[in-house]
PDB file of C-alpha atoms in Angstrom:
ATOM      1  CA  SER U 308       0.000   0.000   0.000  1.00  0.00           C
ATOM      2  CA  GLN U 309       1.151   3.543  -0.610  1.00  0.00           C
ATOM      3  CA  GLN U 310       2.453   5.627   2.233  1.00  0.00           C
ATOM      4  CA  GLY U 311       0.107   8.499   1.721  1.00  0.00           C
ATOM      5  CA  GLU U 312      -0.643  11.602  -0.181  1.00  0.00           C
ATOM      6  CA  GLU U 313       1.661  14.076  -1.776  1.00  0.00           C
ATOM      7  CA  ASP U 314       0.597  17.482  -2.829  1.00  0.00           C
ATOM      8  CA  PRO U 315       0.522  19.045  -5.154  1.00  0.00           C
ATOM      9  CA  GLN U 316       0.311  16.252  -7.709  1.00  0.00           C
ATOM     10  CA  ALA U 317       1.798  18.606 -10.255  1.00  0.00           C
ATOM     11  CA  LEU U 318       3.696  21.872  -9.829  1.00  0.00           C
ATOM     12  CA  SER U 319       4.741  24.241 -12.584  1.00  0.00           C
ATOM     13  CA  ILE U 320       7.066  27.150 -11.817  1.00  0.00           C
ATOM     14  CA  GLN U 321       9.573  29.484 -13.427  1.00  0.00           C
ATOM     15  CA  GLU U 322      13.301  29.078 -13.104  1.00  0.00           C
ATOM     16  CA  GLY U 323      14.581  30.854 -10.011  1.00  0.00           C
ATOM     17  CA  GLU U 324      11.409  30.333  -8.007  1.00  0.00           C
ATOM     18  CA  ASN U 325      11.165  28.045  -5.015  1.00  0.00           C
ATOM     19  CA  ALA U 326       9.276  24.762  -5.192  1.00  0.00           C
ATOM     20  CA  THR U 327       7.553  23.266  -2.160  1.00  0.00           C
ATOM     21  CA  MET U 328       6.168  19.751  -2.092  1.00  0.00           C
ATOM     22  CA  ASN U 329       4.308  18.170   0.791  1.00  0.00           C
ATOM     23  CA  CYS U 330       3.907  14.580   1.866  1.00  0.00           C
ATOM     24  CA  SER U 331       1.729  12.917   4.469  1.00  0.00           C
ATOM     25  CA  TYR U 332       2.208   9.413   5.752  1.00  0.00           C
ATOM     26  CA  LYS U 333       0.079   6.951   7.633  1.00  0.00           C
ATOM     27  CA  THR U 334       2.275   4.432   9.411  1.00  0.00           C
ATOM     28  CA  SER U 335       5.082   4.740  11.933  1.00  0.00           C
ATOM     29  CA  ILE U 336       8.431   5.516  10.385  1.00  0.00           C
ATOM     30  CA  ASN U 337      12.083   5.398  11.315  1.00  0.00           C
ATOM     31  CA  ASN U 338      12.968   7.978   8.691  1.00  0.00           C
ATOM     32  CA  LEU U 339      11.461   9.917   5.801  1.00  0.00           C
ATOM     33  CA  GLN U 340      13.276  10.070   2.496  1.00  0.00           C
ATOM     34  CA  TRP U 341      12.871  12.053  -0.689  1.00  0.00           C
ATOM     35  CA  TYR U 342      13.758  10.702  -4.082  1.00  0.00           C
ATOM     36  CA  ARG U 343      13.792  12.162  -7.555  1.00  0.00           C
ATOM     37  CA  GLN U 344      12.925  10.359 -10.776  1.00  0.00           C
ATOM     38  CA  ASN U 345      13.530  11.624 -14.258  1.00  0.00           C
ATOM     39  CA  SER U 346      11.106  10.316 -16.863  1.00  0.00           C
ATOM     40  CA  GLY U 347      11.594   6.615 -17.549  1.00  0.00           C
ATOM     41  CA  ARG U 348      14.568   6.324 -15.225  1.00  0.00           C
ATOM     42  CA  GLY U 349      15.403   4.939 -11.820  1.00  0.00           C
ATOM     43  CA  LEU U 350      15.254   6.918  -8.611  1.00  0.00           C
ATOM     44  CA  VAL U 351      17.955   9.102  -7.142  1.00  0.00           C
ATOM     45  CA  HIS U 352      18.165   9.560  -3.394  1.00  0.00           C
ATOM     46  CA  LEU U 353      18.021  13.222  -2.380  1.00  0.00           C
ATOM     47  CA  ILE U 354      17.833  13.460   1.370  1.00  0.00           C
ATOM     48  CA  LEU U 355      16.927  11.488   4.478  1.00  0.00           C
ATOM     49  CA  ILE U 356      15.531  12.889   7.700  1.00  0.00           C
ATOM     50  CA  ARG U 357      15.235  10.737  10.791  1.00  0.00           C
ATOM     51  CA  SER U 358      12.121  10.586  12.920  1.00  0.00           C
ATOM     52  CA  ASN U 359      13.846  12.490  15.744  1.00  0.00           C
ATOM     53  CA  GLU U 360      14.881  15.341  13.452  1.00  0.00           C
ATOM     54  CA  ARG U 361      12.739  18.312  12.481  1.00  0.00           C
ATOM     55  CA  GLU U 362      14.659  19.947   9.680  1.00  0.00           C
ATOM     56  CA  LYS U 363      17.537  19.141   7.408  1.00  0.00           C
ATOM     57  CA  HIS U 364      19.380  20.950   4.636  1.00  0.00           C
ATOM     58  CA  SER U 365      21.406  19.736   1.701  1.00  0.00           C
ATOM     59  CA  GLY U 366      22.509  22.305  -0.860  1.00  0.00           C
ATOM     60  CA  ARG U 367      19.342  23.847  -2.314  1.00  0.00           C
ATOM     61  CA  LEU U 368      17.146  21.297  -0.572  1.00  0.00           C
ATOM     62  CA  ARG U 369      15.411  21.800   2.736  1.00  0.00           C
ATOM     63  CA  VAL U 370      13.250  19.107   4.233  1.00  0.00           C
ATOM     64  CA  THR U 371      11.081  19.306   7.330  1.00  0.00           C
ATOM     65  CA  LEU U 372       9.386  16.564   9.287  1.00  0.00           C
ATOM     66  CA  ASP U 373       6.453  16.895  11.674  1.00  0.00           C
ATOM     67  CA  THR U 374       5.842  13.522  13.272  1.00  0.00           C
ATOM     68  CA  SER U 375       2.835  14.800  15.223  1.00  0.00           C
ATOM     69  CA  LYS U 376       1.100  15.606  11.946  1.00  0.00           C
ATOM     70  CA  LYS U 377       2.771  12.766  10.055  1.00  0.00           C
ATOM     71  CA  SER U 378       3.860  15.114   7.344  1.00  0.00           C
ATOM     72  CA  SER U 379       6.996  16.277   5.582  1.00  0.00           C
ATOM     73  CA  SER U 380       7.851  18.961   3.115  1.00  0.00           C
ATOM     74  CA  LEU U 381      10.600  19.366   0.561  1.00  0.00           C
ATOM     75  CA  LEU U 382      11.682  22.827  -0.499  1.00  0.00           C
ATOM     76  CA  ILE U 383      13.876  23.344  -3.528  1.00  0.00           C
ATOM     77  CA  THR U 384      15.225  26.871  -3.616  1.00  0.00           C
ATOM     78  CA  ALA U 385      16.253  28.806  -6.728  1.00  0.00           C
ATOM     79  CA  SER U 386      14.911  26.099  -9.008  1.00  0.00           C
ATOM     80  CA  ARG U 387      16.517  25.273 -12.340  1.00  0.00           C
ATOM     81  CA  ALA U 388      15.130  23.741 -15.498  1.00  0.00           C
ATOM     82  CA  ALA U 389      17.227  20.657 -14.693  1.00  0.00           C
ATOM     83  CA  ASP U 390      15.161  20.160 -11.528  1.00  0.00           C
ATOM     84  CA  THR U 391      12.230  19.105 -13.716  1.00  0.00           C
ATOM     85  CA  ALA U 392      11.356  15.582 -12.561  1.00  0.00           C
ATOM     86  CA  SER U 393       8.993  13.594 -10.359  1.00  0.00           C
ATOM     87  CA  TYR U 394       9.652  13.757  -6.650  1.00  0.00           C
ATOM     88  CA  PHE U 395       8.633  11.013  -4.242  1.00  0.00           C
ATOM     89  CA  CYS U 396       8.642  10.844  -0.500  1.00  0.00           C
ATOM     90  CA  ALA U 397       9.084   7.471   1.138  1.00  0.00           C
ATOM     91  CA  GLY U 398       8.651   6.387   4.722  1.00  0.00           C
ATOM     92  CA  GLY U 399      11.423   4.100   5.890  1.00  0.00           C
ATOM     93  CA  THR U 400      11.344   1.441   8.579  1.00  0.00           C
ATOM     94  CA  SER U 401      14.220   0.417  10.825  1.00  0.00           C
ATOM     95  CA  TYR U 402      14.876  -2.614   8.608  1.00  0.00           C
ATOM     96  CA  GLY U 403      15.113  -0.645   5.387  1.00  0.00           C
ATOM     97  CA  LYS U 404      11.707  -1.103   3.803  1.00  0.00           C
ATOM     98  CA  LEU U 405      10.339   1.966   2.005  1.00  0.00           C
ATOM     99  CA  THR U 406       6.744   2.861   1.288  1.00  0.00           C
ATOM    100  CA  PHE U 407       6.380   5.532  -1.367  1.00  0.00           C
ATOM    101  CA  GLY U 408       3.965   8.397  -1.709  1.00  0.00           C
ATOM    102  CA  GLN U 409       2.140   9.206  -4.918  1.00  0.00           C
ATOM    103  CA  GLY U 410       4.696  11.734  -6.098  1.00  0.00           C
ATOM    104  CA  THR U 411       4.760  15.309  -7.347  1.00  0.00           C
ATOM    105  CA  ILE U 412       5.559  16.138 -10.952  1.00  0.00           C
ATOM    106  CA  LEU U 413       7.649  19.309 -10.969  1.00  0.00           C
ATOM    107  CA  THR U 414       8.114  21.310 -14.152  1.00  0.00           C
ATOM    108  CA  VAL U 415      10.529  24.221 -14.092  1.00  0.00           C
ATOM    109  CA  HIS U 416      10.240  26.516 -17.084  1.00  0.00           C
ATOM    110  CA  PRO U 417      13.399  28.254 -18.290  1.00  0.00           C
TER     111      PRO U 417
ATOM    112  CA  GLY P1471      29.946   4.706  -5.562  1.00  0.00           C
ATOM    113  CA  ALA P1472      26.779   2.707  -4.807  1.00  0.00           C
ATOM    114  CA  VAL P1473      25.838   1.973  -8.389  1.00  0.00           C
ATOM    115  CA  VAL P1474      23.101  -0.483  -9.266  1.00  0.00           C
ATOM    116  CA  SER P1475      22.598  -1.760 -12.780  1.00  0.00           C
ATOM    117  CA  GLN P1476      19.693  -3.576 -14.389  1.00  0.00           C
ATOM    118  CA  HIS P1477      19.593  -5.681 -17.485  1.00  0.00           C
ATOM    119  CA  PRO P1478      17.896  -5.533 -19.881  1.00  0.00           C
ATOM    120  CA  SER P1479      16.717  -1.932 -19.950  1.00  0.00           C
ATOM    121  CA  ARG P1480      13.873  -2.831 -22.282  1.00  0.00           C
ATOM    122  CA  VAL P1481      12.290  -6.117 -23.244  1.00  0.00           C
ATOM    123  CA  ILE P1482       9.400  -6.993 -25.489  1.00  0.00           C
ATOM    124  CA  CYS P1483       8.066 -10.511 -25.361  1.00  0.00           C
ATOM    125  CA  LYS P1484       5.117 -12.565 -26.468  1.00  0.00           C
ATOM    126  CA  SER P1485       2.354 -13.537 -24.117  1.00  0.00           C
ATOM    127  CA  GLY P1486       3.111 -16.799 -22.323  1.00  0.00           C
ATOM    128  CA  THR P1487       6.883 -16.485 -22.329  1.00  0.00           C
ATOM    129  CA  SER P1488       9.092 -15.936 -19.293  1.00  0.00           C
ATOM    130  CA  VAL P1489      11.367 -12.960 -18.856  1.00  0.00           C
ATOM    131  CA  LYS P1490      14.345 -12.648 -16.537  1.00  0.00           C
ATOM    132  CA  ILE P1491      15.561  -9.281 -15.255  1.00  0.00           C
ATOM    133  CA  GLU P1492      18.929  -8.935 -13.546  1.00  0.00           C
ATOM    134  CA  CYS P1493      19.838  -6.461 -10.859  1.00  0.00           C
ATOM    135  CA  ARG P1494      23.482  -5.996  -9.920  1.00  0.00           C
ATOM    136  CA  SER P1495      25.255  -3.900  -7.328  1.00  0.00           C
ATOM    137  CA  LEU P1496      28.457  -2.876  -9.085  1.00  0.00           C
ATOM    138  CA  ASP P1497      30.634  -1.471  -6.344  1.00  0.00           C
ATOM    139  CA  PHE P1498      29.185  -2.685  -3.078  1.00  0.00           C
ATOM    140  CA  GLN P1499      27.773  -5.804  -1.509  1.00  0.00           C
ATOM    141  CA  ALA P1500      24.008  -5.642  -1.370  1.00  0.00           C
ATOM    142  CA  THR P1501      22.739  -7.385   1.705  1.00  0.00           C
ATOM    143  CA  THR P1502      19.159  -6.678   0.741  1.00  0.00           C
ATOM    144  CA  MET P1503      17.570  -6.047  -2.618  1.00  0.00           C
ATOM    145  CA  PHE P1504      14.081  -4.816  -3.352  1.00  0.00           C
ATOM    146  CA  TRP P1505      11.908  -5.184  -6.422  1.00  0.00           C
ATOM    147  CA  TYR P1506       9.286  -2.607  -7.371  1.00  0.00           C
ATOM    148  CA  ARG P1507       6.913  -2.135 -10.246  1.00  0.00           C
ATOM    149  CA  GLN P1508       5.695   1.186 -11.472  1.00  0.00           C
ATOM    150  CA  PHE P1509       2.783   1.858 -13.811  1.00  0.00           C
ATOM    151  CA  PRO P1510       2.785   4.996 -15.981  1.00  0.00           C
ATOM    152  CA  LYS P1511       2.501   8.197 -13.971  1.00  0.00           C
ATOM    153  CA  GLN P1512       2.105   6.252 -10.759  1.00  0.00           C
ATOM    154  CA  SER P1513       4.260   5.609  -7.740  1.00  0.00           C
ATOM    155  CA  LEU P1514       6.448   2.613  -6.967  1.00  0.00           C
ATOM    156  CA  MET P1515       4.817  -0.449  -5.518  1.00  0.00           C
ATOM    157  CA  LEU P1516       7.060  -2.781  -3.548  1.00  0.00           C
ATOM    158  CA  MET P1517       6.767  -6.329  -4.827  1.00  0.00           C
ATOM    159  CA  ALA P1518       9.263  -8.189  -2.695  1.00  0.00           C
ATOM    160  CA  THR P1519      12.319  -7.981  -0.494  1.00  0.00           C
ATOM    161  CA  SER P1520      15.178 -10.403  -0.931  1.00  0.00           C
ATOM    162  CA  ASN P1521      18.167 -11.148   1.243  1.00  0.00           C
ATOM    163  CA  GLU P1522      21.158 -13.012  -0.097  1.00  0.00           C
ATOM    164  CA  GLY P1523      20.824 -16.734   0.382  1.00  0.00           C
ATOM    165  CA  SER P1524      17.283 -16.751   1.658  1.00  0.00           C
ATOM    166  CA  LYS P1525      13.793 -16.781   0.204  1.00  0.00           C
ATOM    167  CA  ALA P1526      12.247 -13.518  -0.847  1.00  0.00           C
ATOM    168  CA  THR P1527       9.489 -11.926   1.192  1.00  0.00           C
ATOM    169  CA  TYR P1528       6.592 -10.957  -1.036  1.00  0.00           C
ATOM    170  CA  GLU P1529       4.156  -8.140  -0.418  1.00  0.00           C
ATOM    171  CA  GLN P1530       0.495  -8.911  -0.072  1.00  0.00           C
ATOM    172  CA  GLY P1531      -1.162  -9.503  -3.419  1.00  0.00           C
ATOM    173  CA  VAL P1532       2.054 -10.360  -5.280  1.00  0.00           C
ATOM    174  CA  GLU P1533       2.056 -13.900  -6.671  1.00  0.00           C
ATOM    175  CA  LYS P1534       5.316 -15.577  -5.714  1.00  0.00           C
ATOM    176  CA  ASP P1535       4.901 -18.248  -8.380  1.00  0.00           C
ATOM    177  CA  LYS P1536       4.424 -15.584 -10.996  1.00  0.00           C
ATOM    178  CA  PHE P1537       7.331 -13.380  -9.975  1.00  0.00           C
ATOM    179  CA  LEU P1538      10.276 -15.575  -9.075  1.00  0.00           C
ATOM    180  CA  ILE P1539      13.073 -13.845  -7.209  1.00  0.00           C
ATOM    181  CA  ASN P1540      16.524 -15.263  -6.705  1.00  0.00           C
ATOM    182  CA  HIS P1541      19.264 -13.546  -4.711  1.00  0.00           C
ATOM    183  CA  ALA P1542      22.116 -15.960  -5.166  1.00  0.00           C
ATOM    184  CA  SER P1543      24.999 -13.638  -4.360  1.00  0.00           C
ATOM    185  CA  LEU P1544      25.682 -10.362  -2.599  1.00  0.00           C
ATOM    186  CA  THR P1545      25.809  -8.544  -5.925  1.00  0.00           C
ATOM    187  CA  LEU P1546      23.067 -10.161  -7.986  1.00  0.00           C
ATOM    188  CA  SER P1547      19.333 -10.602  -7.725  1.00  0.00           C
ATOM    189  CA  THR P1548      17.052 -11.758 -10.525  1.00  0.00           C
ATOM    190  CA  LEU P1549      13.340 -11.342 -11.111  1.00  0.00           C
ATOM    191  CA  THR P1550      11.687 -13.783 -13.484  1.00  0.00           C
ATOM    192  CA  VAL P1551       8.222 -12.973 -14.733  1.00  0.00           C
ATOM    193  CA  THR P1552       6.796 -16.370 -15.614  1.00  0.00           C
ATOM    194  CA  SER P1553       4.181 -16.854 -18.309  1.00  0.00           C
ATOM    195  CA  ALA P1554       3.975 -13.133 -18.881  1.00  0.00           C
ATOM    196  CA  HIS P1555       0.716 -11.553 -19.988  1.00  0.00           C
ATOM    197  CA  PRO P1556      -0.079  -8.047 -21.253  1.00  0.00           C
ATOM    198  CA  GLU P1557      -1.185  -6.951 -17.780  1.00  0.00           C
ATOM    199  CA  ASP P1558       2.361  -7.655 -16.561  1.00  0.00           C
ATOM    200  CA  SER P1559       3.635  -4.884 -18.812  1.00  0.00           C
ATOM    201  CA  SER P1560       5.202  -2.334 -16.503  1.00  0.00           C
ATOM    202  CA  PHE P1561       8.399  -0.631 -15.400  1.00  0.00           C
ATOM    203  CA  TYR P1562      10.303  -2.879 -12.995  1.00  0.00           C
ATOM    204  CA  ILE P1563      12.880  -1.256 -10.738  1.00  0.00           C
ATOM    205  CA  CYS P1564      15.266  -2.861  -8.296  1.00  0.00           C
ATOM    206  CA  SER P1565      17.112  -1.283  -5.431  1.00  0.00           C
ATOM    207  CA  ALA P1566      19.729  -2.371  -2.943  1.00  0.00           C
ATOM    208  CA  THR P1567      20.986  -1.460   0.476  1.00  0.00           C
ATOM    209  CA  GLY P1568      24.572  -1.847   1.462  1.00  0.00           C
ATOM    210  CA  GLY P1569      24.414  -3.318   4.937  1.00  0.00           C
ATOM    211  CA  ALA P1570      27.313  -2.554   7.248  1.00  0.00           C
ATOM    212  CA  THR P1571      29.224  -0.602   4.610  1.00  0.00           C
ATOM    213  CA  LEU P1572      26.570   1.806   3.360  1.00  0.00           C
ATOM    214  CA  GLY P1573      23.861   1.309   5.924  1.00  0.00           C
ATOM    215  CA  THR P1574      20.364  -0.014   5.570  1.00  0.00           C
ATOM    216  CA  ASP P1575      18.424   3.241   5.385  1.00  0.00           C
ATOM    217  CA  THR P1576      19.207   4.461   1.890  1.00  0.00           C
ATOM    218  CA  GLN P1577      18.230   2.384  -1.112  1.00  0.00           C
ATOM    219  CA  TYR P1578      20.236   2.675  -4.306  1.00  0.00           C
ATOM    220  CA  PHE P1579      18.092   2.219  -7.369  1.00  0.00           C
ATOM    221  CA  GLY P1580      18.763   0.635 -10.703  1.00  0.00           C
ATOM    222  CA  PRO P1581      17.697   2.422 -13.908  1.00  0.00           C
ATOM    223  CA  GLY P1582      14.675   0.182 -14.374  1.00  0.00           C
ATOM    224  CA  THR P1583      13.488  -2.318 -16.976  1.00  0.00           C
ATOM    225  CA  ARG P1584      10.583  -1.571 -19.275  1.00  0.00           C
ATOM    226  CA  LEU P1585       8.668  -4.792 -19.941  1.00  0.00           C
ATOM    227  CA  THR P1586       6.139  -4.915 -22.753  1.00  0.00           C
ATOM    228  CA  VAL P1587       4.152  -8.109 -23.232  1.00  0.00           C
ATOM    229  CA  LEU P1588       2.388  -8.413 -26.565  1.00  0.00           C
TER     230      LEU P1588
END
């Protein structure tokens, strides 16, 4: 079963703008991960935040986690056309199993 | 580092034939490998988890006799779709975790295999 909902399902912005994607999950997690997928390709790991963390940064990425609301958000700052892809959140268990959200399709227009 | 390959990248077969997909960890030992399928514009659905040398654990609703998984070594897992039918057409993606070396939290994904059953 899928982890939960992601919103928006699709996001279209201009280069230079920030992109925010949200994810809600249903089950208990050990960590929350975000992945990126270019069309027809495999997934690339972006960032992992543990259940005892609230915020994490990596380059232009900022992820937050609110375990009380069972939600996470991914912020991509100063977006580029190359950021165009699908973004998935995934709840991770202590033994490595991931359950993916529905994904957000991000389009960044040059 | 942490590269996972899949072969073939695309396969087209006739209904009723079996198809084998290979997943290899190229530069690390994969203690656990996962198999997912993804339909167009949808998310990844976990099919099964396999640990080297033991039987795969299948998710609910996945037919183990239909999707045979073998994890014979720490760098290779195979998925065989037996007696494939058009409804098995999908994008199959494997991933691997690196155990003590790379940890068990992050999964490293292969590029996927597009299966089309005519």
